[in-house]
XYZ file of C-alpha atoms in Angstrom:
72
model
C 9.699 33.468 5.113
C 5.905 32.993 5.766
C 4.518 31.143 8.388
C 3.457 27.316 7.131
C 0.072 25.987 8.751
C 0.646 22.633 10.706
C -2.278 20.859 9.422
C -0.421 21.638 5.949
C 2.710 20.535 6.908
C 0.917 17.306 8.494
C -0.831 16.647 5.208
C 2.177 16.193 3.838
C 3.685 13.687 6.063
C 0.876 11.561 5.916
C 0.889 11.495 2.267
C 4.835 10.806 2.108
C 3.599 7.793 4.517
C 1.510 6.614 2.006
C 3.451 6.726 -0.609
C 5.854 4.428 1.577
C 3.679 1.964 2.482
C 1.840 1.852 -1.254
C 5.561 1.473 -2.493
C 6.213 -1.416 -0.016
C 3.038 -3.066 -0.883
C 3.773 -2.995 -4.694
C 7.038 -4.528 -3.601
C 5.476 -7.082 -1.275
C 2.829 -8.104 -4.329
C 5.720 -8.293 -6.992
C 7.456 -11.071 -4.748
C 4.293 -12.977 -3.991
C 3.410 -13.228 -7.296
C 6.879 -14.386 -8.053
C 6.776 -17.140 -5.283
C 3.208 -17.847 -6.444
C 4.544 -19.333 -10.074
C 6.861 -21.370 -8.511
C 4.870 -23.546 -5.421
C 3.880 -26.877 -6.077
C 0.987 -27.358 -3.345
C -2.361 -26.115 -3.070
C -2.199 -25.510 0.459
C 0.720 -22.678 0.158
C -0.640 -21.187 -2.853
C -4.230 -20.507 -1.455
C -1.977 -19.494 1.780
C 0.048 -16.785 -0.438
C -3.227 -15.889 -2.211
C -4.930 -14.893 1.060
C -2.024 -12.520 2.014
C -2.117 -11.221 -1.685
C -5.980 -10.251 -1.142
C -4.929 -8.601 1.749
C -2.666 -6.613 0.067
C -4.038 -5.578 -2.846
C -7.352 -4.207 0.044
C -4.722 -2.374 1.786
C -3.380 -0.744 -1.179
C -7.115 0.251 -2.079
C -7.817 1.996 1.006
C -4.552 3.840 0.952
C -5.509 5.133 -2.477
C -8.773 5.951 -1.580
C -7.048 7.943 1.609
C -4.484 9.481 -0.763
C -7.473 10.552 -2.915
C -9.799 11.956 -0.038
C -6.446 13.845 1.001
C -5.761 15.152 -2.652
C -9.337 16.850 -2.906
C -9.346 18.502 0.715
């Protein structure tokens, strides 16, 4: 058995971490947007729609890291 470079096998940890937290955001988004049809006040929707934004930015830059990652 050959010998397997540590930045390799650190690669794919991070990436395995990504995919973790982008799965957990997906999950996280699905149940906002759930809560988000069924509030009544203006004040807890714009609330939930400010933790949604942040979200959906998080996701981007983890895509954009798993990306940079995939073309090294």
């Amino acid at each position: 058995m050959g010998f397997i470079p540590f930045r390799f096998l650190q690669n794919i940890m991070n990436k395995q971490r990504i995919y973790t937290r982008l799965e957990n955001i997906n999950d996280s988004l699905h149940d906002l947007e759930c809560r988000l049809e069924s509030l009544f006040t203006e004040r807890d929707r714009r609330e939930l729609e400010k933790k949604r934004s942040k979200l959906i930015r998080e996701r981007n830059k983890l895509k954009k890291r798993l990306y940079a990652t995939n073309e090294e």
